[in-house]
Amino acid sequence: MSVMNAFERCTVRLYHRIYTALYANQYCLDINKISKNNPTKAVLVSRSIYDSLVYSRTEYLLGQMTDEEYSILNSICENALRTINCHVIILNPPTDIIISHLDKRRKFNERTEREVLCAREDTYEYVSLVHNAFSKLRNYDNVLYLTDNEEGSIEKVFDWIDDIMNNM
């Protein structure tokens, strides 16, 4: 991925996220059929199609993609979100908190490979653009938006999942 341009990286990541969402949905359908249409399982996956929407926008705003490239990726994301019933929890703390978390991980050498591959994504400008793009998703259907370890967050997550499962 390090030799790819931003459009190529975002395309690969997007299709990986679409595949993961489709696989998770199919897995849940298969498991829930066993329980005689009484949904009992949900799958939480890391990242989502929404994530690709955000990172494509960020790369575009940083001038790493043309209008046409951004339009193509944005269109694929929006179409995927319309066709794949994808629920997502967005945990989006303020930019300074994100930078602090990244610094702690760096201090404890928890991200050595990522440090090399994605160093530019850890800059204040990049993190701020990502944060702002995620904040715009707070009112999307199927999104639970949390800012950080706010009071009652865990209860909100469990209630949200229960609500989804009860409405399947």
mmCIF file of C-alpha atoms in Angstrom:
data_model
loop_
_atom_site.group_PDB
_atom_site.id
_atom_site.type_symbol
_atom_site.label_atom_id
_atom_site.label_comp_id
_atom_site.label_asym_id
_atom_site.label_seq_id
_atom_site.Cartn_x
_atom_site.Cartn_y
_atom_site.Cartn_z
ATOM 1 C CA MET A 1 0.000 0.000 0.000
ATOM 2 C CA SER A 2 2.916 2.351 0.583
ATOM 3 C CA VAL A 3 3.577 2.653 -3.170
ATOM 4 C CA MET A 4 -0.060 3.377 -4.049
ATOM 5 C CA ASN A 5 -1.475 6.842 -4.473
ATOM 6 C CA ALA A 6 -4.332 8.042 -2.247
ATOM 7 C CA PHE A 7 -7.055 7.032 -4.696
ATOM 8 C CA GLU A 8 -5.674 3.504 -4.985
ATOM 9 C CA ARG A 9 -5.285 3.109 -1.208
ATOM 10 C CA CYS A 10 -8.783 4.414 -0.557
ATOM 11 C CA THR A 11 -10.220 2.107 -3.226
ATOM 12 C CA VAL A 12 -8.569 -0.975 -1.736
ATOM 13 C CA ARG A 13 -9.681 -0.014 1.778
ATOM 14 C CA LEU A 14 -13.227 0.705 0.590
ATOM 15 C CA TYR A 15 -13.636 -2.641 -1.125
ATOM 16 C CA HIS A 16 -12.211 -4.402 1.915
ATOM 17 C CA ARG A 17 -14.797 -2.622 4.087
ATOM 18 C CA ILE A 18 -17.619 -3.492 1.682
ATOM 19 C CA TYR A 19 -16.536 -7.139 1.690
ATOM 20 C CA THR A 20 -16.340 -7.170 5.496
ATOM 21 C CA ALA A 21 -19.813 -5.626 5.821
ATOM 22 C CA LEU A 22 -21.317 -8.119 3.371
ATOM 23 C CA TYR A 23 -19.604 -11.030 5.105
ATOM 24 C CA ALA A 24 -20.757 -9.896 8.558
ATOM 25 C CA ASN A 25 -24.343 -9.434 7.351
ATOM 26 C CA GLN A 26 -24.382 -12.872 5.721
ATOM 27 C CA TYR A 27 -22.883 -14.467 8.826
ATOM 28 C CA CYS A 28 -25.600 -12.932 10.992
ATOM 29 C CA LEU A 29 -28.323 -14.074 8.590
ATOM 30 C CA ASP A 30 -26.972 -17.619 8.629
ATOM 31 C CA ILE A 31 -26.667 -17.722 12.432
ATOM 32 C CA ASN A 32 -30.061 -16.117 12.978
ATOM 33 C CA LYS A 33 -31.789 -18.603 10.619
ATOM 34 C CA ILE A 34 -30.656 -21.351 12.956
ATOM 35 C CA SER A 35 -32.487 -19.591 15.781
ATOM 36 C CA LYS A 36 -35.742 -19.699 13.756
ATOM 37 C CA ASN A 37 -35.825 -16.045 12.757
ATOM 38 C CA ASN A 38 -35.401 -14.856 16.328
ATOM 39 C CA PRO A 39 -32.321 -12.652 15.894
ATOM 40 C CA THR A 40 -29.811 -13.393 18.595
ATOM 41 C CA LYS A 41 -26.490 -12.427 17.068
ATOM 42 C CA ALA A 42 -24.829 -9.247 15.946
ATOM 43 C CA VAL A 43 -21.313 -8.875 14.604
ATOM 44 C CA LEU A 44 -19.166 -5.878 15.418
ATOM 45 C CA VAL A 45 -16.382 -5.229 12.939
ATOM 46 C CA SER A 46 -13.550 -2.775 13.033
ATOM 47 C CA ARG A 47 -14.057 0.171 10.723
ATOM 48 C CA SER A 48 -16.866 0.440 8.209
ATOM 49 C CA ILE A 49 -17.938 1.868 4.912
ATOM 50 C CA TYR A 50 -18.499 5.153 6.763
ATOM 51 C CA ASP A 51 -14.791 5.082 7.578
ATOM 52 C CA SER A 52 -13.988 5.010 3.862
ATOM 53 C CA LEU A 53 -16.332 7.929 3.289
ATOM 54 C CA VAL A 54 -14.344 9.923 5.863
ATOM 55 C CA TYR A 55 -10.843 8.989 4.733
ATOM 56 C CA SER A 56 -11.641 9.588 1.055
ATOM 57 C CA ARG A 57 -12.957 13.042 1.955
ATOM 58 C CA THR A 58 -9.870 13.779 4.026
ATOM 59 C CA GLU A 59 -7.495 12.776 1.240
ATOM 60 C CA TYR A 60 -9.527 14.870 -1.186
ATOM 61 C CA LEU A 61 -9.433 17.929 1.083
ATOM 62 C CA LEU A 62 -5.659 17.509 1.386
ATOM 63 C CA GLY A 63 -5.367 17.638 -2.401
ATOM 64 C CA GLN A 64 -4.379 13.990 -2.777
ATOM 65 C CA MET A 65 -7.262 13.159 -5.136
ATOM 66 C CA THR A 66 -8.871 14.755 -8.132
ATOM 67 C CA ASP A 67 -12.526 15.772 -8.189
ATOM 68 C CA GLU A 68 -13.272 12.770 -10.400
ATOM 69 C CA GLU A 69 -11.479 10.279 -8.128
ATOM 70 C CA TYR A 70 -13.256 11.619 -5.066
ATOM 71 C CA SER A 71 -16.601 11.545 -6.836
ATOM 72 C CA ILE A 72 -16.082 7.899 -7.832
ATOM 73 C CA LEU A 73 -15.204 6.807 -4.289
ATOM 74 C CA ASN A 74 -17.972 8.876 -2.730
ATOM 75 C CA SER A 75 -20.509 7.372 -5.133
ATOM 76 C CA ILE A 76 -19.363 3.814 -4.337
ATOM 77 C CA CYS A 77 -19.593 4.536 -0.594
ATOM 78 C CA GLU A 78 -23.055 6.054 -0.811
ATOM 79 C CA ASN A 79 -24.335 3.188 -3.005
ATOM 80 C CA ALA A 80 -22.853 0.610 -0.652
ATOM 81 C CA LEU A 81 -24.485 2.281 2.343
ATOM 82 C CA ARG A 82 -27.853 2.240 0.556
ATOM 83 C CA THR A 83 -27.608 -1.454 -0.315
ATOM 84 C CA ILE A 84 -25.839 -2.923 2.729
ATOM 85 C CA ASN A 85 -27.699 -2.570 6.006
ATOM 86 C CA CYS A 86 -24.662 -1.431 7.938
ATOM 87 C CA HIS A 87 -24.943 -0.217 11.525
ATOM 88 C CA VAL A 88 -21.954 1.540 13.009
ATOM 89 C CA ILE A 89 -20.809 3.033 16.264
ATOM 90 C CA ILE A 90 -18.663 6.086 15.669
ATOM 91 C CA LEU A 91 -16.394 6.912 18.583
ATOM 92 C CA ASN A 92 -15.078 10.361 17.752
ATOM 93 C CA PRO A 93 -13.330 12.136 20.629
ATOM 94 C CA PRO A 94 -12.061 15.701 20.182
ATOM 95 C CA THR A 95 -8.912 16.052 18.076
ATOM 96 C CA ASP A 96 -6.659 16.805 21.060
ATOM 97 C CA ILE A 97 -7.792 13.602 22.787
ATOM 98 C CA ILE A 98 -7.135 11.550 19.636
ATOM 99 C CA ILE A 99 -3.633 13.028 19.358
ATOM 100 C CA SER A 100 -3.046 12.230 23.036
ATOM 101 C CA HIS A 101 -4.121 8.596 22.487
ATOM 102 C CA LEU A 102 -1.813 8.331 19.471
ATOM 103 C CA ASP A 103 1.091 9.769 21.465
ATOM 104 C CA LYS A 104 0.522 7.209 24.248
ATOM 105 C CA ARG A 105 0.488 4.346 21.760
ATOM 106 C CA ARG A 106 3.656 5.667 20.172
ATOM 107 C CA LYS A 107 5.327 6.006 23.577
ATOM 108 C CA PHE A 108 4.654 2.346 24.357
ATOM 109 C CA ASN A 109 5.696 1.169 20.846
ATOM 110 C CA GLU A 110 2.257 -0.318 20.243
ATOM 111 C CA ARG A 111 2.137 0.747 16.589
ATOM 112 C CA THR A 112 5.639 0.298 15.175
ATOM 113 C CA GLU A 113 4.602 -0.915 11.712
ATOM 114 C CA ARG A 114 1.767 1.565 11.453
ATOM 115 C CA GLU A 115 4.120 4.378 12.469
ATOM 116 C CA VAL A 116 6.046 3.837 9.259
ATOM 117 C CA LEU A 117 3.120 3.184 6.913
ATOM 118 C CA CYS A 118 0.670 5.797 8.145
ATOM 119 C CA ALA A 119 2.733 8.516 9.814
ATOM 120 C CA ARG A 120 1.065 11.300 7.823
ATOM 121 C CA GLU A 121 -2.328 10.216 9.177
ATOM 122 C CA ASP A 122 -1.196 11.092 12.715
ATOM 123 C CA THR A 123 -0.597 14.783 12.078
ATOM 124 C CA TYR A 124 -2.861 17.308 13.792
ATOM 125 C CA GLU A 125 -4.180 18.532 10.430
ATOM 126 C CA TYR A 126 -5.073 15.037 9.222
ATOM 127 C CA VAL A 127 -6.647 13.969 12.534
ATOM 128 C CA SER A 128 -8.631 17.209 12.668
ATOM 129 C CA LEU A 129 -10.008 16.696 9.149
ATOM 130 C CA VAL A 130 -10.937 13.098 9.970
ATOM 131 C CA HIS A 131 -12.599 14.201 13.211
ATOM 132 C CA ASN A 132 -14.626 16.875 11.402
ATOM 133 C CA ALA A 133 -15.715 14.442 8.683
ATOM 134 C CA PHE A 134 -16.811 11.842 11.265
ATOM 135 C CA SER A 135 -18.769 14.487 13.184
ATOM 136 C CA LYS A 136 -20.857 15.124 10.056
ATOM 137 C CA LEU A 137 -22.050 11.495 10.176
ATOM 138 C CA ARG A 138 -23.712 11.834 13.580
ATOM 139 C CA ASN A 139 -27.219 12.124 12.058
ATOM 140 C CA TYR A 140 -26.895 9.345 9.491
ATOM 141 C CA ASP A 141 -29.339 6.465 9.763
ATOM 142 C CA ASN A 142 -27.848 3.427 11.493
ATOM 143 C CA VAL A 143 -25.169 5.467 13.294
ATOM 144 C CA LEU A 144 -24.614 5.670 17.026
ATOM 145 C CA TYR A 145 -22.317 8.651 17.571
ATOM 146 C CA LEU A 146 -20.248 8.904 20.752
ATOM 147 C CA THR A 147 -17.613 11.501 21.531
ATOM 148 C CA ASP A 148 -15.586 9.607 24.145
ATOM 149 C CA ASN A 149 -15.998 7.964 27.519
ATOM 150 C CA GLU A 150 -19.109 9.959 28.240
ATOM 151 C CA GLU A 151 -21.448 8.999 31.068
ATOM 152 C CA GLY A 152 -23.638 6.067 30.086
ATOM 153 C CA SER A 153 -21.821 5.237 26.830
ATOM 154 C CA ILE A 154 -21.792 1.487 27.427
ATOM 155 C CA GLU A 155 -25.498 1.510 28.250
ATOM 156 C CA LYS A 156 -26.172 3.517 25.078
ATOM 157 C CA VAL A 157 -24.323 0.897 23.025
ATOM 158 C CA PHE A 158 -26.230 -2.029 24.567
ATOM 159 C CA ASP A 159 -29.575 -0.238 24.209
ATOM 160 C CA TRP A 160 -28.767 0.634 20.592
ATOM 161 C CA ILE A 161 -27.866 -2.993 19.769
ATOM 162 C CA ASP A 162 -31.006 -4.263 21.541
ATOM 163 C CA ASP A 163 -33.122 -1.821 19.540
ATOM 164 C CA ILE A 164 -31.593 -3.014 16.254
ATOM 165 C CA MET A 165 -32.076 -6.661 17.172
ATOM 166 C CA ASN A 166 -35.702 -6.078 18.190
ATOM 167 C CA ASN A 167 -36.479 -4.334 14.909
ATOM 168 C CA MET A 168 -35.019 -6.962 12.579
#
